[in-house]
Amino acid sequence: MFAVGELVVYGGEGVCRVERIGIPDIRGVDREYYTLAPLYRTGQVMTPVDTKVLMRPVLSRRQAEELIAELPQLKPGEVQNHVRAIKEYYQNIVASYDCRQLAQLIKLTEQKRQQAAKQGKKVSQLDERYLHRAEELLYGELAVALEMPREQVPDYLQQVSPRWEITDHE
């Protein structure tokens, strides 16, 4: 069970702070709920303490630094070149909230972006949408672990791990 004030990664929200734990003042509800405040948007989320939705502690600083050290060696994800397979692959990674997989997705879409640019093209809207979502989730969690604003994370990653997104191996 998480404690009030603790930072967690929750379902479709990303990083949230546990605001309250208890039985809400709602007629017919008799079990405990977490009230969560997403860090990167306004509003609140209520979820049962025994939720089946993914909910885990955020990375520690040490875990974040270990992940960052691995970034240059991480291989981009691999996926079939079929829109339905790509969408399912991207959805599974985003739903997993696994930071390594999110980094691999970012590498894959950046690689696709580089290859498309060489041909004078752009990547698909699907690639762009999931790239953006993966960056939001990964950078949001790293920002909390490293105690820095989320907007500074991409520059920080380039400084400490300059080759992490360069994946074109033609």
C-alpha positions as a LaTeX table, in Angstrom:
\begin{tabular}{lrrr}
\hline
Residue & $x$ (\AA) & $y$ (\AA) & $z$ (\AA) \\
\hline
Met1 & 0.00 & 0.00 & 0.00 \\
Phe2 & 1.22 & 3.47 & $-0.82$ \\
Ala3 & 1.34 & 6.37 & 1.63 \\
Val4 & $-0.07$ & 9.89 & 1.43 \\
Gly5 & 2.50 & 12.15 & $-0.25$ \\
Glu6 & 4.17 & 9.29 & $-2.13$ \\
Leu7 & 4.78 & 9.61 & $-5.87$ \\
Val8 & 3.51 & 6.74 & $-8.01$ \\
Val9 & 3.10 & 5.86 & $-11.67$ \\
Tyr10 & $-0.57$ & 5.15 & $-12.31$ \\
Gly11 & $-2.44$ & 3.82 & $-15.34$ \\
Gly12 & $-3.00$ & 6.33 & $-18.10$ \\
Glu13 & $-1.96$ & 9.27 & $-15.95$ \\
Gly14 & 1.78 & 8.83 & $-15.48$ \\
Val15 & 3.31 & 10.27 & $-12.32$ \\
Cys16 & 0.82 & 11.13 & $-9.55$ \\
Arg17 & 1.03 & 12.15 & $-5.90$ \\
Val18 & $-1.10$ & 10.20 & $-3.41$ \\
Glu19 & $-3.29$ & 12.90 & $-1.86$ \\
Arg20 & $-5.62$ & 10.81 & 0.32 \\
Ile21 & $-6.36$ & 7.23 & 1.26 \\
Gly22 & $-9.72$ & 6.26 & 2.66 \\
Ile23 & $-13.34$ & 5.51 & 2.07 \\
Pro24 & $-14.81$ & 8.33 & $-0.03$ \\
Asp25 & $-17.95$ & 10.13 & 1.03 \\
Ile26 & $-19.97$ & 8.54 & $-1.76$ \\
Arg27 & $-23.17$ & 6.66 & $-1.07$ \\
Gly28 & $-22.76$ & 2.90 & $-1.48$ \\
Val29 & $-18.95$ & 2.98 & $-1.56$ \\
Asp30 & $-17.48$ & 1.08 & 1.36 \\
Arg31 & $-13.91$ & 0.33 & 0.35 \\
Glu32 & $-10.73$ & 2.35 & 0.49 \\
Tyr33 & $-9.63$ & 4.49 & $-2.42$ \\
Tyr34 & $-6.52$ & 6.43 & $-3.31$ \\
Thr35 & $-7.08$ & 10.00 & $-4.40$ \\
Leu36 & $-4.27$ & 10.82 & $-6.80$ \\
Ala37 & $-3.14$ & 14.18 & $-8.19$ \\
Pro38 & $-1.41$ & 13.86 & $-11.58$ \\
Leu39 & 1.77 & 15.95 & $-11.64$ \\
Tyr40 & 1.53 & 17.02 & $-15.27$ \\
Arg41 & $-2.13$ & 17.94 & $-15.60$ \\
Thr42 & $-4.87$ & 19.33 & $-13.40$ \\
Gly43 & $-7.54$ & 17.27 & $-11.70$ \\
Gln44 & $-7.72$ & 14.22 & $-9.51$ \\
Val45 & $-8.09$ & 10.49 & $-9.98$ \\
Met46 & $-9.78$ & 8.12 & $-7.56$ \\
Thr47 & $-8.91$ & 4.45 & $-7.70$ \\
Pro48 & $-9.56$ & 1.56 & $-5.34$ \\
Val49 & $-6.60$ & 0.65 & $-3.14$ \\
Asp50 & $-6.83$ & $-2.87$ & $-4.58$ \\
Thr51 & $-6.95$ & $-1.63$ & $-8.20$ \\
Lys52 & $-5.93$ & $-3.91$ & $-11.05$ \\
Val53 & $-4.64$ & $-0.88$ & $-12.97$ \\
Leu54 & $-0.87$ & $-0.60$ & $-13.08$ \\
Met55 & 0.35 & 1.37 & $-10.10$ \\
Arg56 & 3.96 & 1.36 & $-8.95$ \\
Pro57 & 6.51 & 3.59 & $-7.20$ \\
Val58 & 8.43 & 5.99 & $-9.43$ \\
Leu59 & 12.05 & 5.19 & $-10.17$ \\
Ser60 & 14.56 & 6.14 & $-7.54$ \\
Arg61 & 17.37 & 8.52 & $-8.48$ \\
Arg62 & 19.77 & 5.56 & $-8.59$ \\
Gln63 & 17.45 & 3.56 & $-10.87$ \\
Ala64 & 17.05 & 6.58 & $-13.16$ \\
Glu65 & 20.80 & 7.11 & $-13.36$ \\
Glu66 & 21.35 & 3.41 & $-14.12$ \\
Leu67 & 18.75 & 3.59 & $-16.90$ \\
Ile68 & 20.37 & 6.71 & $-18.36$ \\
Ala69 & 23.75 & 4.96 & $-18.36$ \\
Glu70 & 22.16 & 2.11 & $-20.38$ \\
Leu71 & 20.50 & 4.35 & $-22.98$ \\
Pro72 & 23.31 & 4.35 & $-25.58$ \\
Gln73 & 23.37 & 0.53 & $-25.58$ \\
Leu74 & 19.59 & 0.02 & $-25.72$ \\
Lys75 & 18.50 & $-1.32$ & $-29.07$ \\
Pro76 & 15.46 & 0.25 & $-30.69$ \\
Gly77 & 12.35 & $-1.86$ & $-30.46$ \\
Glu78 & 11.47 & $-4.10$ & $-33.37$ \\
Val79 & 8.04 & $-4.30$ & $-34.92$ \\
Gln80 & 6.48 & $-5.62$ & $-38.09$ \\
Asn81 & 5.80 & $-3.09$ & $-40.81$ \\
His82 & 2.02 & $-3.42$ & $-40.59$ \\
Val83 & $-0.07$ & $-0.57$ & $-39.18$ \\
Arg84 & $-2.18$ & $-2.77$ & $-36.90$ \\
Ala85 & 0.91 & $-4.55$ & $-35.51$ \\
Ile86 & 2.71 & $-1.24$ & $-35.00$ \\
Lys87 & $-0.24$ & 0.29 & $-33.16$ \\
Glu88 & $-0.62$ & $-2.77$ & $-30.91$ \\
Tyr89 & 3.13 & $-2.79$ & $-30.20$ \\
Tyr90 & 3.13 & 0.91 & $-29.30$ \\
Gln91 & 0.00 & 0.57 & $-27.15$ \\
Asn92 & 1.49 & $-2.33$ & $-25.19$ \\
Ile93 & 4.67 & $-0.40$ & $-24.45$ \\
Val94 & 2.86 & 2.75 & $-23.37$ \\
Ala95 & 0.50 & 0.69 & $-21.18$ \\
Ser96 & 3.45 & $-1.10$ & $-19.54$ \\
Tyr97 & 5.08 & 2.11 & $-18.28$ \\
Asp98 & 8.38 & 0.23 & $-18.50$ \\
Cys99 & 11.04 & 2.93 & $-18.82$ \\
Arg100 & 13.44 & 0.77 & $-20.84$ \\
Gln101 & 10.72 & $-0.14$ & $-23.30$ \\
Leu102 & 9.63 & 3.51 & $-23.54$ \\
Ala103 & 13.25 & 4.45 & $-24.35$ \\
Gln104 & 13.37 & 1.71 & $-26.99$ \\
Leu105 & 10.13 & 3.01 & $-28.52$ \\
Ile106 & 11.64 & 6.51 & $-28.63$ \\
Lys107 & 14.76 & 5.12 & $-30.31$ \\
Leu108 & 12.67 & 3.18 & $-32.84$ \\
Thr109 & 10.55 & 6.16 & $-33.82$ \\
Glu110 & 13.60 & 8.44 & $-33.98$ \\
Gln111 & 15.27 & 5.88 & $-36.26$ \\
Lys112 & 12.15 & 5.83 & $-38.44$ \\
Arg113 & 12.19 & 9.65 & $-38.47$ \\
Gln114 & 15.83 & 9.70 & $-39.65$ \\
Gln115 & 15.14 & 7.15 & $-42.39$ \\
Ala116 & 12.06 & 9.05 & $-43.57$ \\
Ala117 & 14.00 & 12.34 & $-43.63$ \\
Lys118 & 16.63 & 10.77 & $-45.90$ \\
Gln119 & 13.81 & 10.05 & $-48.35$ \\
Gly120 & 12.32 & 13.52 & $-47.98$ \\
Lys121 & 9.36 & 12.16 & $-46.03$ \\
Lys122 & 7.92 & 12.33 & $-42.53$ \\
Val123 & 6.97 & 9.54 & $-40.16$ \\
Ser124 & 3.32 & 8.64 & $-39.74$ \\
Gln125 & 0.97 & 10.40 & $-37.35$ \\
Leu126 & 0.79 & 7.11 & $-35.44$ \\
Asp127 & 4.57 & 7.16 & $-34.91$ \\
Glu128 & 4.49 & 10.83 & $-33.88$ \\
Arg129 & 1.61 & 10.29 & $-31.46$ \\
Tyr130 & 3.26 & 7.38 & $-29.67$ \\
Leu131 & 6.68 & 9.06 & $-29.72$ \\
His132 & 5.13 & 12.04 & $-27.96$ \\
Arg133 & 3.34 & 9.83 & $-25.41$ \\
Ala134 & 6.49 & 7.77 & $-24.71$ \\
Glu135 & 8.50 & 10.96 & $-24.21$ \\
Glu136 & 5.86 & 12.38 & $-21.84$ \\
Leu137 & 5.88 & 9.24 & $-19.71$ \\
Leu138 & 9.64 & 8.62 & $-19.69$ \\
Tyr139 & 10.65 & 12.26 & $-19.24$ \\
Gly140 & 7.98 & 12.80 & $-16.58$ \\
Glu141 & 9.23 & 9.93 & $-14.48$ \\
Leu142 & 12.90 & 10.79 & $-14.98$ \\
Ala143 & 12.16 & 14.40 & $-14.02$ \\
Val144 & 10.71 & 13.30 & $-10.70$ \\
Ala145 & 13.53 & 10.82 & $-10.01$ \\
Leu146 & 16.22 & 13.38 & $-10.91$ \\
Glu147 & 14.39 & 16.28 & $-9.23$ \\
Met148 & 14.31 & 18.54 & $-12.27$ \\
Pro149 & 11.60 & 20.11 & $-14.45$ \\
Arg150 & 10.31 & 17.73 & $-17.12$ \\
Glu151 & 11.19 & 20.25 & $-19.85$ \\
Gln152 & 14.89 & 19.96 & $-18.93$ \\
Val153 & 15.09 & 16.17 & $-19.22$ \\
Pro154 & 15.71 & 15.92 & $-23.02$ \\
Asp155 & 18.64 & 18.36 & $-22.84$ \\
Tyr156 & 19.97 & 16.64 & $-19.74$ \\
Leu157 & 19.87 & 13.26 & $-21.50$ \\
Gln158 & 21.74 & 14.69 & $-24.48$ \\
Gln159 & 24.41 & 16.09 & $-22.14$ \\
Val160 & 24.99 & 12.97 & $-20.07$ \\
Ser161 & 24.28 & 10.42 & $-22.81$ \\
Pro162 & 24.76 & 12.24 & $-26.13$ \\
Arg163 & 24.34 & 9.22 & $-28.40$ \\
Trp164 & 21.19 & 7.82 & $-26.85$ \\
Glu165 & 18.78 & 8.73 & $-29.66$ \\
Ile166 & 21.19 & 8.32 & $-32.58$ \\
Thr167 & 20.19 & 4.95 & $-33.92$ \\
Asp168 & 20.62 & 5.01 & $-37.69$ \\
His169 & 22.93 & 2.10 & $-38.54$ \\
Glu170 & 22.85 & 2.01 & $-42.34$ \\
\hline
\end{tabular}
